[in-house]
Coordinates of C-alpha atoms in Angstrom, one line a residue:
M1 CA 27.5 13.2 -25.3
K2 CA 23.7 13.0 -25.2
V3 CA 22.1 11.1 -22.4
V4 CA 18.4 10.1 -22.3
I5 CA 17.0 9.0 -19.0
V6 CA 13.6 7.3 -18.7
G7 CA 12.1 8.1 -15.3
G8 CA 12.7 11.2 -13.3
V9 CA 12.2 10.0 -9.7
A10 CA 14.8 8.5 -7.4
G11 CA 17.4 6.8 -9.6
G12 CA 16.7 8.9 -12.7
A13 CA 16.9 12.2 -11.0
T14 CA 20.0 11.2 -9.0
A15 CA 21.7 10.1 -12.2
A16 CA 20.8 13.3 -14.1
A17 CA 22.3 15.5 -11.4
R18 CA 25.4 13.4 -11.1
I19 CA 26.0 13.4 -14.8
R20 CA 25.8 17.1 -14.8
R21 CA 28.3 17.4 -12.0
L22 CA 30.7 15.2 -13.9
D23 CA 30.2 16.7 -17.3
E24 CA 29.1 20.3 -17.7
K25 CA 28.7 19.9 -21.5
A26 CA 26.6 16.8 -21.7
E27 CA 23.1 17.0 -23.2
I28 CA 20.7 15.4 -20.7
V29 CA 17.1 14.7 -21.4
V30 CA 14.7 13.1 -18.9
F31 CA 11.3 11.7 -19.8
E32 CA 8.9 11.2 -16.9
R33 CA 5.3 10.0 -17.7
S34 CA 3.8 11.5 -14.5
G35 CA 3.5 15.2 -13.8
Y36 CA 6.2 15.2 -11.1
I37 CA 9.9 14.6 -10.8
S38 CA 12.2 13.9 -7.9
Y39 CA 9.4 13.3 -5.5
A40 CA 9.4 11.5 -2.2
N41 CA 7.6 8.2 -2.8
C42 CA 8.0 7.3 0.9
G43 CA 6.3 10.5 1.9
L44 CA 3.1 9.8 0.0
P45 CA 1.1 8.1 2.8
Y46 CA 1.9 10.9 5.1
Y47 CA 0.2 13.4 2.8
I48 CA -2.9 11.3 2.8
G49 CA -3.0 11.5 6.6
G50 CA -2.2 15.2 6.8
T51 CA 1.2 14.8 8.5
I52 CA 2.7 16.4 5.4
A53 CA 0.3 19.3 4.9
K54 CA 1.1 20.6 1.4
A55 CA 1.4 18.6 -1.8
E56 CA 4.3 20.7 -3.0
E57 CA 6.3 19.5 0.0
L58 CA 6.4 16.0 -1.6
T59 CA 8.5 17.2 -4.5
L60 CA 12.2 17.9 -3.9
Q61 CA 12.5 19.6 -7.3
T62 CA 10.3 20.8 -10.2
P63 CA 11.3 20.6 -13.9
E64 CA 11.9 24.3 -13.7
S65 CA 14.1 24.3 -10.6
F66 CA 16.0 21.2 -11.9
Y67 CA 16.7 23.0 -15.2
A68 CA 17.8 26.2 -13.4
R69 CA 20.4 24.4 -11.3
F70 CA 21.5 21.5 -13.6
R71 CA 20.5 22.5 -17.1
V72 CA 18.7 19.2 -17.5
D73 CA 15.8 19.0 -19.9
M74 CA 13.1 17.5 -17.7
R75 CA 10.0 16.6 -19.7
V76 CA 7.0 15.5 -17.6
H77 CA 3.9 13.8 -19.1
H78 CA 6.2 12.2 -21.7
E79 CA 6.2 8.4 -21.9
V80 CA 8.9 6.4 -23.7
T81 CA 7.1 3.7 -25.5
A82 CA 9.9 1.9 -27.4
I83 CA 13.6 1.6 -27.6
H84 CA 15.5 1.1 -30.9
P85 CA 19.0 0.0 -29.9
E86 CA 20.1 -0.5 -33.6
R87 CA 19.7 3.2 -34.3
K88 CA 20.1 4.4 -30.7
T89 CA 16.7 6.2 -30.5
V90 CA 13.6 6.0 -28.3
T91 CA 10.0 6.6 -29.3
V92 CA 8.3 9.1 -27.0
K93 CA 4.7 10.0 -26.6
N94 CA 3.6 13.4 -25.4
L95 CA 0.7 12.4 -23.1
E96 CA -0.8 15.9 -23.2
S97 CA -0.9 16.3 -27.0
G98 CA -0.8 12.7 -28.0
S99 CA 2.0 13.3 -30.5
E100 CA 4.9 10.9 -30.9
F101 CA 8.5 11.5 -31.9
E102 CA 11.9 9.8 -31.8
E103 CA 14.7 11.0 -29.6
S104 CA 18.3 10.0 -30.2
Y105 CA 20.8 9.1 -27.5
D106 CA 24.5 8.2 -27.0
K107 CA 23.8 6.7 -23.6
L108 CA 20.4 5.6 -22.4
L109 CA 19.5 5.1 -18.7
L110 CA 16.3 3.2 -17.7
S111 CA 14.8 4.1 -14.3
P112 CA 11.1 3.1 -14.7
G113 CA 10.7 1.8 -11.2
A114 CA 8.1 -0.7 -10.1
K115 CA 4.3 -0.7 -10.5
P116 CA 1.6 -2.0 -8.1
L117 CA 0.4 -5.5 -8.7
K118 CA -3.1 -5.4 -10.2
P119 CA -4.5 -9.0 -10.5
A120 CA -7.4 -9.6 -12.8
F121 CA -9.9 -9.6 -10.0
P122 CA -13.6 -8.9 -10.6
G123 CA -14.5 -5.3 -9.7
M124 CA -11.2 -3.7 -10.3
D125 CA -12.8 -0.8 -12.2
T126 CA -14.6 0.7 -9.2
E127 CA -13.7 4.3 -8.3
K128 CA -13.6 3.3 -4.6
L129 CA -10.5 1.2 -5.2
F130 CA -7.0 2.8 -5.2
T131 CA -3.3 2.1 -5.6
L132 CA -0.5 4.3 -4.4
R133 CA 2.6 4.9 -6.5
T134 CA 2.7 8.5 -7.8
V135 CA 1.9 11.9 -6.5
E136 CA -1.2 11.8 -8.7
D137 CA -2.3 8.7 -6.9
T138 CA -1.9 10.4 -3.6
L139 CA -3.8 13.5 -4.7
Q140 CA -6.6 11.3 -6.0
I141 CA -6.9 9.4 -2.6
R142 CA -6.8 12.7 -0.7
E143 CA -9.4 14.3 -2.9
Y144 CA -11.7 11.2 -2.5
I145 CA -11.4 11.4 1.3
D146 CA -12.0 15.1 1.4
K147 CA -15.1 14.8 -0.8
H148 CA -16.7 11.6 0.5
H149 CA -15.5 11.5 4.1
P150 CA -15.2 7.7 4.3
E151 CA -15.5 6.1 7.7
S152 CA -13.9 2.8 7.0
A153 CA -11.2 1.3 4.7
V154 CA -9.8 -2.1 3.8
I155 CA -6.1 -2.3 2.8
T156 CA -5.2 -5.4 0.9
G157 CA -1.5 -6.2 1.6
G158 CA 0.7 -5.9 4.7
G159 CA 3.9 -4.4 3.4
F160 CA 5.4 -0.9 3.8
I161 CA 2.8 1.0 1.9
G162 CA -0.1 -0.9 3.4
L163 CA 1.0 -0.3 7.0
E164 CA 1.9 3.4 6.5
V165 CA -1.5 4.1 4.8
A166 CA -3.3 2.2 7.6
E167 CA -1.7 4.4 10.2
N168 CA -2.6 7.6 8.4
L169 CA -6.2 6.5 7.7
C170 CA -6.6 5.6 11.4
Q171 CA -5.3 9.1 12.3
L172 CA -8.1 10.5 10.1
G173 CA -10.6 8.6 12.3
M174 CA -11.3 5.7 9.9
K175 CA -11.9 2.1 10.9
V176 CA -9.2 0.2 9.1
T177 CA -8.8 -3.5 8.3
I178 CA -5.7 -5.0 6.7
V179 CA -6.1 -8.2 4.7
E180 CA -2.9 -10.2 4.1
S181 CA -2.7 -13.6 2.4
Q182 CA 0.2 -14.7 4.6
E183 CA -0.2 -15.3 8.3
Q184 CA 2.0 -12.3 9.1
L185 CA 2.5 -8.7 8.0
M186 CA 5.9 -7.3 6.8
A187 CA 7.6 -10.2 5.0
P188 CA 11.1 -9.0 5.6
F189 CA 10.6 -9.8 9.3
D190 CA 10.3 -13.3 10.8
A191 CA 6.9 -14.3 12.1
D192 CA 8.0 -14.1 15.7
M193 CA 9.2 -10.5 15.3
A194 CA 6.1 -9.6 13.2
A195 CA 4.0 -10.4 16.3
F196 CA 5.2 -7.2 17.9
I197 CA 4.0 -5.3 14.8
H198 CA 0.6 -7.0 14.9
A199 CA 0.2 -6.1 18.6
E200 CA 0.9 -2.4 17.9
L201 CA -1.7 -2.3 15.1
R202 CA -4.3 -4.1 17.2
K203 CA -3.6 -1.7 20.1
H204 CA -4.6 1.2 17.8
G205 CA -7.8 -0.4 16.6
V206 CA -6.6 -1.9 13.2
R207 CA -8.3 -5.2 12.5
L208 CA -6.1 -7.8 10.9
A209 CA -7.3 -10.5 8.5
L210 CA -4.2 -12.6 8.2
G211 CA -4.0 -15.7 6.0
H212 CA -7.0 -14.6 3.9
K213 CA -6.8 -14.2 0.2
V214 CA -8.7 -11.5 -1.8
E215 CA -10.5 -12.8 -4.8
G216 CA -12.3 -9.7 -6.0
F217 CA -14.3 -6.5 -5.2
Q218 CA -18.0 -5.7 -5.5
E219 CA -19.1 -2.1 -5.5
Q220 CA -22.2 -1.4 -3.4
R221 CA -24.5 1.7 -3.4
E222 CA -22.9 2.4 0.0
G223 CA -19.2 1.4 -0.1
I224 CA -17.5 -1.6 -1.5
D225 CA -17.2 -5.3 -0.6
V226 CA -13.8 -7.0 -0.5
L227 CA -14.5 -10.6 -1.5
L228 CA -12.3 -13.2 0.3
E229 CA -11.6 -16.7 -0.8
D230 CA -12.3 -18.4 2.6
A231 CA -14.3 -15.9 4.6
Q232 CA -17.3 -13.6 4.5
P233 CA -16.8 -10.4 2.5
L234 CA -15.4 -7.3 4.2
H235 CA -17.4 -4.1 3.7
A236 CA -15.8 -0.6 3.7
D237 CA -16.1 2.8 2.2
M238 CA -12.8 2.5 0.2
V239 CA -10.1 0.1 -0.5
L240 CA -6.3 0.4 -1.1
L241 CA -4.8 -2.3 -3.2
A242 CA -1.2 -2.8 -1.9
I243 CA -0.4 -6.4 -2.4
G244 CA 3.0 -5.7 -3.8
V245 CA 4.9 -4.4 -6.8
T246 CA 6.5 -5.8 -9.9
P247 CA 9.3 -4.3 -12.0
D248 CA 8.0 -2.0 -14.6
S249 CA 10.1 -3.5 -17.4
S250 CA 7.6 -3.5 -20.3
L251 CA 9.8 -1.1 -22.2
A252 CA 12.8 -3.4 -22.0
K253 CA 10.9 -6.5 -23.1
G254 CA 10.7 -5.6 -26.8
T255 CA 14.4 -5.0 -27.1
G256 CA 15.9 -8.4 -26.6
M257 CA 17.4 -7.2 -23.4
E258 CA 18.2 -9.9 -20.8
L259 CA 15.5 -10.2 -18.2
G260 CA 15.5 -11.8 -14.7
I261 CA 13.2 -12.3 -11.7
K262 CA 9.6 -11.2 -12.4
G263 CA 10.7 -9.8 -15.7
S264 CA 13.2 -7.4 -14.1
I265 CA 16.1 -6.0 -16.1
V266 CA 19.4 -7.8 -15.6
V267 CA 22.4 -5.6 -15.0
N268 CA 26.0 -6.1 -14.1
D269 CA 27.7 -4.3 -11.2
R270 CA 28.3 -1.3 -13.4
M271 CA 24.5 -1.1 -13.9
E272 CA 24.9 -2.0 -17.6
T273 CA 22.2 -4.0 -19.3
S274 CA 22.9 -6.7 -21.9
I275 CA 22.6 -4.0 -24.7
P276 CA 25.6 -1.7 -25.1
D277 CA 25.2 1.9 -24.0
I278 CA 22.0 1.1 -22.1
Y279 CA 22.0 1.2 -18.3
A280 CA 19.2 0.5 -15.8
V281 CA 18.7 1.3 -12.1
G282 CA 16.1 1.2 -9.4
D283 CA 13.2 -1.0 -8.6
A284 CA 13.1 -2.4 -12.2
V285 CA 16.5 -4.1 -12.0
Q286 CA 17.7 -7.4 -10.6
I287 CA 20.6 -7.1 -8.2
K288 CA 22.7 -9.3 -5.9
Q289 CA 21.7 -9.8 -2.3
F290 CA 24.8 -8.7 -0.4
V291 CA 24.6 -11.4 2.2
T292 CA 23.8 -14.5 0.1
G293 CA 25.1 -13.4 -3.3
T294 CA 21.9 -14.6 -4.9
D295 CA 19.8 -12.6 -7.4
T296 CA 17.0 -10.6 -5.8
L297 CA 14.7 -7.5 -6.2
I298 CA 14.9 -4.7 -3.6
S299 CA 12.4 -1.9 -4.1
L300 CA 13.8 0.7 -1.8
A301 CA 14.8 4.4 -2.4
G302 CA 18.3 4.0 -0.9
P303 CA 19.6 1.4 -3.4
A304 CA 17.9 3.2 -6.3
N305 CA 19.7 6.4 -5.5
K306 CA 23.1 4.7 -5.1
Q307 CA 22.6 2.8 -8.4
G308 CA 21.7 6.1 -10.2
R309 CA 25.0 7.6 -9.0
I310 CA 27.0 4.5 -10.1
A311 CA 25.4 4.5 -13.5
A312 CA 26.1 8.2 -13.9
D313 CA 29.8 7.7 -13.0
N314 CA 30.1 4.9 -15.6
I315 CA 28.2 6.9 -18.3
C316 CA 30.8 9.6 -17.8
G317 CA 33.7 7.2 -18.2
G318 CA 34.2 6.1 -14.6
N319 CA 34.4 2.6 -13.1
S320 CA 32.0 2.6 -10.2
R321 CA 30.6 -0.7 -9.0
Y322 CA 27.4 -1.7 -7.1
S323 CA 28.2 -4.5 -4.6
G324 CA 24.6 -5.5 -3.9
G325 CA 21.8 -4.6 -1.5
Q326 CA 21.0 -5.7 2.1
G327 CA 17.4 -4.6 2.2
S328 CA 18.1 -2.2 5.2
S329 CA 14.8 -0.6 6.0
V330 CA 12.8 1.0 8.8
I331 CA 9.1 1.8 9.2
K332 CA 7.1 3.8 11.7
I333 CA 3.9 2.0 12.9
F334 CA 2.1 4.4 15.2
D335 CA 4.4 4.7 18.2
L336 CA 6.5 1.7 17.2
T337 CA 9.6 1.6 15.0
A338 CA 10.5 -1.6 13.2
A339 CA 13.7 -2.1 11.3
T340 CA 15.6 -4.8 9.5
T341 CA 18.9 -5.4 7.6
G342 CA 20.4 -8.4 5.9
I343 CA 18.4 -11.6 5.7
N344 CA 15.9 -13.0 8.1
E345 CA 15.9 -16.5 9.7
R346 CA 13.4 -17.9 7.3
T347 CA 15.5 -16.8 4.3
A348 CA 18.7 -18.0 5.9
R349 CA 17.4 -21.5 6.5
A350 CA 15.9 -21.7 3.0
A351 CA 19.3 -20.8 1.6
G352 CA 20.8 -23.8 3.6
L353 CA 22.8 -21.6 6.0
G354 CA 23.6 -23.0 9.4
V355 CA 22.1 -20.1 11.3
D356 CA 21.9 -19.3 15.0
K357 CA 20.4 -16.3 16.7
V358 CA 20.2 -14.2 19.8
I359 CA 17.1 -12.4 21.0
L360 CA 17.4 -9.7 23.6
S361 CA 15.3 -6.9 25.1
P362 CA 17.5 -4.0 26.1
T363 CA 16.3 -0.4 26.8
N364 CA 17.3 2.3 24.4
H365 CA 19.3 4.1 27.1
A366 CA 20.7 3.7 30.6
G367 CA 18.2 2.0 32.9
Y368 CA 18.7 4.6 35.7
Y369 CA 17.9 7.5 33.3
P370 CA 14.2 8.3 33.2
G371 CA 12.1 7.4 30.1
G372 CA 13.8 4.3 28.9
K373 CA 11.9 2.2 26.3
T374 CA 12.4 -1.5 25.7
M375 CA 13.3 -2.8 22.3
T376 CA 13.4 -6.3 21.0
M377 CA 16.4 -7.3 18.9
K378 CA 16.9 -10.5 16.9
V379 CA 20.5 -10.8 15.5
L380 CA 21.4 -13.7 13.2
F381 CA 24.8 -15.2 12.5
E382 CA 26.2 -18.2 10.7
K383 CA 27.4 -20.8 13.1
E384 CA 30.4 -22.1 11.2
T385 CA 31.9 -18.8 10.2
E386 CA 30.4 -16.5 12.9
R387 CA 29.5 -14.2 10.0
L388 CA 26.9 -11.6 10.8
I389 CA 24.0 -12.1 8.4
G390 CA 21.0 -10.1 9.6
A391 CA 19.1 -8.3 12.3
Q392 CA 15.5 -7.2 13.1
I393 CA 14.8 -4.6 15.8
I394 CA 11.4 -3.4 17.0
G395 CA 10.8 -0.8 19.8
Y396 CA 9.8 2.7 20.7
A397 CA 13.1 4.5 20.7
G398 CA 16.7 4.0 19.6
V399 CA 15.8 1.4 17.0
D400 CA 17.1 3.2 13.9
K401 CA 20.6 3.9 15.1
R402 CA 21.1 0.3 16.3
I403 CA 19.9 -1.2 12.9
D404 CA 22.3 1.2 11.1
V405 CA 25.2 0.1 13.2
I406 CA 24.5 -3.5 12.4
A407 CA 23.9 -2.8 8.8
T408 CA 27.3 -1.1 8.7
A409 CA 28.9 -4.2 10.4
I410 CA 27.3 -6.5 7.8
R411 CA 28.6 -4.3 5.0
A412 CA 32.1 -4.4 6.6
K413 CA 31.8 -8.3 6.7
M414 CA 32.4 -8.3 10.5
K415 CA 32.0 -11.4 12.5
A416 CA 29.0 -11.3 14.8
T417 CA 31.3 -11.7 17.8
E418 CA 33.0 -8.4 16.8
L419 CA 29.9 -6.4 17.7
Q420 CA 31.2 -6.6 21.3
E421 CA 34.2 -4.6 20.2
L422 CA 32.5 -1.6 18.6
D423 CA 33.3 1.6 20.3
L424 CA 29.9 3.3 20.4
A425 CA 29.0 6.7 21.9
Y426 CA 27.5 6.6 25.4
A427 CA 25.8 9.1 27.6
P428 CA 22.8 8.1 29.9
P429 CA 20.1 9.9 27.8
Y430 CA 21.3 8.0 24.6
S431 CA 22.6 4.6 25.5
S432 CA 24.2 2.4 28.1
A433 CA 27.9 1.9 28.7
K434 CA 27.3 -1.6 27.1
D435 CA 25.2 -0.6 24.1
P436 CA 22.5 -3.0 23.0
V437 CA 24.6 -3.8 19.9
N438 CA 27.6 -4.6 22.2
M439 CA 25.2 -6.8 24.3
A440 CA 24.3 -8.8 21.2
G441 CA 28.0 -9.3 20.5
F442 CA 28.6 -10.5 24.1
M443 CA 25.8 -13.0 23.9
I444 CA 27.0 -14.4 20.6
D445 CA 30.5 -14.6 21.9
N446 CA 29.2 -16.7 24.9
I447 CA 27.4 -19.0 22.5
V448 CA 30.4 -19.4 20.2
K449 CA 32.7 -20.2 23.1
G450 CA 30.2 -22.6 24.6
V451 CA 29.6 -20.6 27.8
V452 CA 25.9 -20.6 27.1
K453 CA 23.6 -23.1 25.3
Q454 CA 20.2 -21.9 24.2
W455 CA 16.7 -23.3 23.7
Y456 CA 14.2 -21.6 21.4
L457 CA 10.5 -20.7 21.0
E458 CA 10.0 -23.4 18.5
Q459 CA 11.0 -26.0 21.1
V460 CA 8.4 -25.0 23.7
D461 CA 5.7 -27.5 22.8
A462 CA 8.2 -30.3 22.3
L463 CA 9.8 -30.1 25.7
P464 CA 9.0 -33.3 27.7
R465 CA 6.7 -32.8 30.7
D466 CA 7.4 -36.3 32.1
G467 CA 10.1 -35.3 34.6
S468 CA 13.0 -36.3 32.4
V469 CA 14.1 -32.7 32.2
T470 CA 13.8 -29.8 34.6
L471 CA 11.8 -26.8 33.4
L472 CA 12.7 -23.7 35.5
D473 CA 11.3 -20.2 35.6
T474 CA 13.6 -17.8 37.5
R475 CA 11.4 -14.8 37.7
T476 CA 9.8 -13.4 40.9
P477 CA 6.6 -15.2 42.2
Q478 CA 4.6 -12.2 41.2
E479 CA 5.8 -12.3 37.6
Y480 CA 5.2 -16.1 37.5
Q481 CA 1.7 -15.8 38.8
R482 CA 0.8 -13.2 36.1
G483 CA 1.6 -15.8 33.5
H484 CA 4.0 -18.7 32.8
I485 CA 4.6 -21.7 30.6
D486 CA 2.9 -24.9 31.7
G487 CA 5.2 -27.3 33.4
F488 CA 7.7 -24.7 34.5
V489 CA 8.5 -24.5 38.3
N490 CA 9.3 -21.2 39.8
I491 CA 12.6 -20.6 41.7
P492 CA 13.7 -16.9 41.6
V493 CA 17.3 -16.5 40.6
D494 CA 18.2 -14.9 43.8
E495 CA 17.0 -18.0 45.8
L496 CA 18.6 -20.5 43.4
R497 CA 21.8 -21.3 45.4
E498 CA 19.8 -22.0 48.5
R499 CA 17.3 -24.2 46.7
L500 CA 19.5 -26.3 44.6
G501 CA 18.2 -29.4 46.3
E502 CA 14.9 -28.9 44.5
I503 CA 16.6 -29.4 41.1
E504 CA 17.4 -33.0 40.4
A505 CA 21.0 -33.6 39.4
G506 CA 21.7 -35.4 36.1
K507 CA 18.8 -33.9 34.2
P508 CA 19.0 -31.2 31.6
V509 CA 17.6 -27.9 32.9
Y510 CA 15.7 -25.5 30.6
V511 CA 15.6 -22.0 32.1
I512 CA 13.5 -19.0 31.3
C513 CA 13.0 -15.5 32.8
Q514 CA 11.4 -12.3 31.6
S515 CA 14.1 -11.1 29.2
G516 CA 16.8 -13.7 29.2
L517 CA 19.2 -12.0 31.7
R518 CA 18.2 -13.6 35.0
S519 CA 17.9 -17.0 33.3
Y520 CA 21.4 -16.5 31.9
I521 CA 22.7 -15.8 35.4
A522 CA 20.8 -18.9 36.6
T523 CA 22.5 -21.1 34.0
R524 CA 25.9 -19.9 35.1
I525 CA 25.1 -20.7 38.7
L526 CA 23.8 -24.2 37.8
A527 CA 26.6 -24.9 35.4
G528 CA 29.0 -24.2 38.3
Y529 CA 27.3 -27.1 40.2
G530 CA 27.5 -29.4 37.2
Y531 CA 24.1 -29.1 35.7
D532 CA 23.5 -29.2 31.9
C533 CA 21.7 -25.9 31.3
Y534 CA 19.9 -24.2 28.4
N535 CA 18.8 -20.5 28.4
F536 CA 15.6 -19.5 26.6
A537 CA 16.3 -17.1 23.7
G538 CA 14.1 -14.0 24.2
G539 CA 12.6 -14.5 27.6
F540 CA 9.0 -14.9 28.7
R541 CA 8.1 -11.4 27.3
F542 CA 9.1 -12.6 23.8
Y543 CA 7.3 -15.9 24.3
D544 CA 4.1 -14.3 25.5
T545 CA 3.9 -11.8 22.7
V546 CA 4.3 -14.4 20.0
K547 CA 2.0 -16.9 21.7
N548 CA -0.8 -14.3 22.1
D549 CA -0.4 -13.3 18.4
R550 CA -0.7 -16.9 17.2
C551 CA -3.7 -17.5 19.4
L552 CA -5.4 -14.5 17.9
I553 CA -4.6 -15.7 14.4
E554 CA -5.9 -19.2 15.1
T555 CA -9.1 -17.7 16.7
A556 CA -9.5 -15.6 13.6
F557 CA -9.4 -18.6 11.3
A558 CA -12.0 -20.3 13.6
C559 CA -14.4 -17.4 13.4
G560 CA -13.5 -16.2 9.9
M561 CA -11.8 -12.9 10.8
D562 CA -9.4 -11.4 13.3
R563 CA -10.9 -9.4 16.1

């Protein structure tokens, strides 16, 4: 059996190694148009900033080492330009010599990945404008920085690459501005959770231009101007274009192969395309969203590697299946960690799901053990079925392990209430006896059983201030004086029983505290005396962060730029 693989990075390299482990006699040829194979895409921004010191540390294998171990013919600087399914060959161009030839195959695997979006903006040909996809791109950016010593940079796009490069350029001493057409960064997160990401970036001096669209670039003698649709141009010494990626499926388009979202390659759960003996994996393929079952694109290394293994199994006569992706991801933003899995609230509502949520602010380990750090967790579930459908967690420690637990629970199709039953490891330096994941389960269980009713951030402005409801803040007077929501009266939770006479019977009571715990206790006290109570999801800390972020964004629109 002869297998030809197009693309030698995540999915392609994984498939090649797996095929060899399953079939020692298979002939395996990999064509990679760049000069590197099996490299760490996710590590590229950290080479720019110097965290990864040597370029060779970005590559897990070389063509020589891959051949020595797996006897796979890895040909770099070779681009497959056409597929001929009728005669089971591909046309290949040697990018060094310019020569072309045909290569036959019994099985063909496509793993071309995704390419950066490059709109037809004016000024796209300037040498001060960069994209980041390959090792060569990284080396080019690093070389430019070392040669020209830029003092400022504009990054267009607020996704994973944009934020990681922003952090690394800041650490090189540059003044960095991120331009994003939406009013939030990091689209997998809901806007309320993204507020914590915005705050961390601003804290480290990154300027945010949210809700502004780029319409072109203009090279100047000193630097480059980023032209905005609705604001004054931004001037910088260099620009990174990171507005997103699109499936690199140009090779498939001329074959009659079935295509899907954004021209992606449609595959079944065996990673087979619509043409016999041709498989496809990675960022170029359309897959199923595990939670909703809808078609989607997920450009992440984890799914690409899994798909490569599955395709390899089936190429070698197996029957492996890919059950879809959840989009589980994590990102470091200076000192902050932000992670997500499943779908967010915005996506759930757009899909017509009856979604509810809990928002909590636990510490990463036992409160009495020194050094605890607060995290913010937003966990989503379907009201009717109690199905766990998504989570977003942002904090300074312990975020990654909690998101992985919830990602596993989603994959296991657990109910959200079952999070309270998980038997998770505990010692004071690592967790609490009631882990934050357990706490989310307890809270959801209370909601499902009707023990607690919630009110939410989006209701704040609509709450009547005419005396028809009671608005109650149960924090200490000192906390209340440092900031509170207009119209809320302050009765600390520990004084509540003695001051019940100040709360008029027969009116609904909307309660808030700093994190949601004291207000929960207050609602239970009040419920015991017959009051109709609602606990604020997230607490004042959550409200204050989101409100401040929105005020900054609105101010930015008024003056044309975020400060």
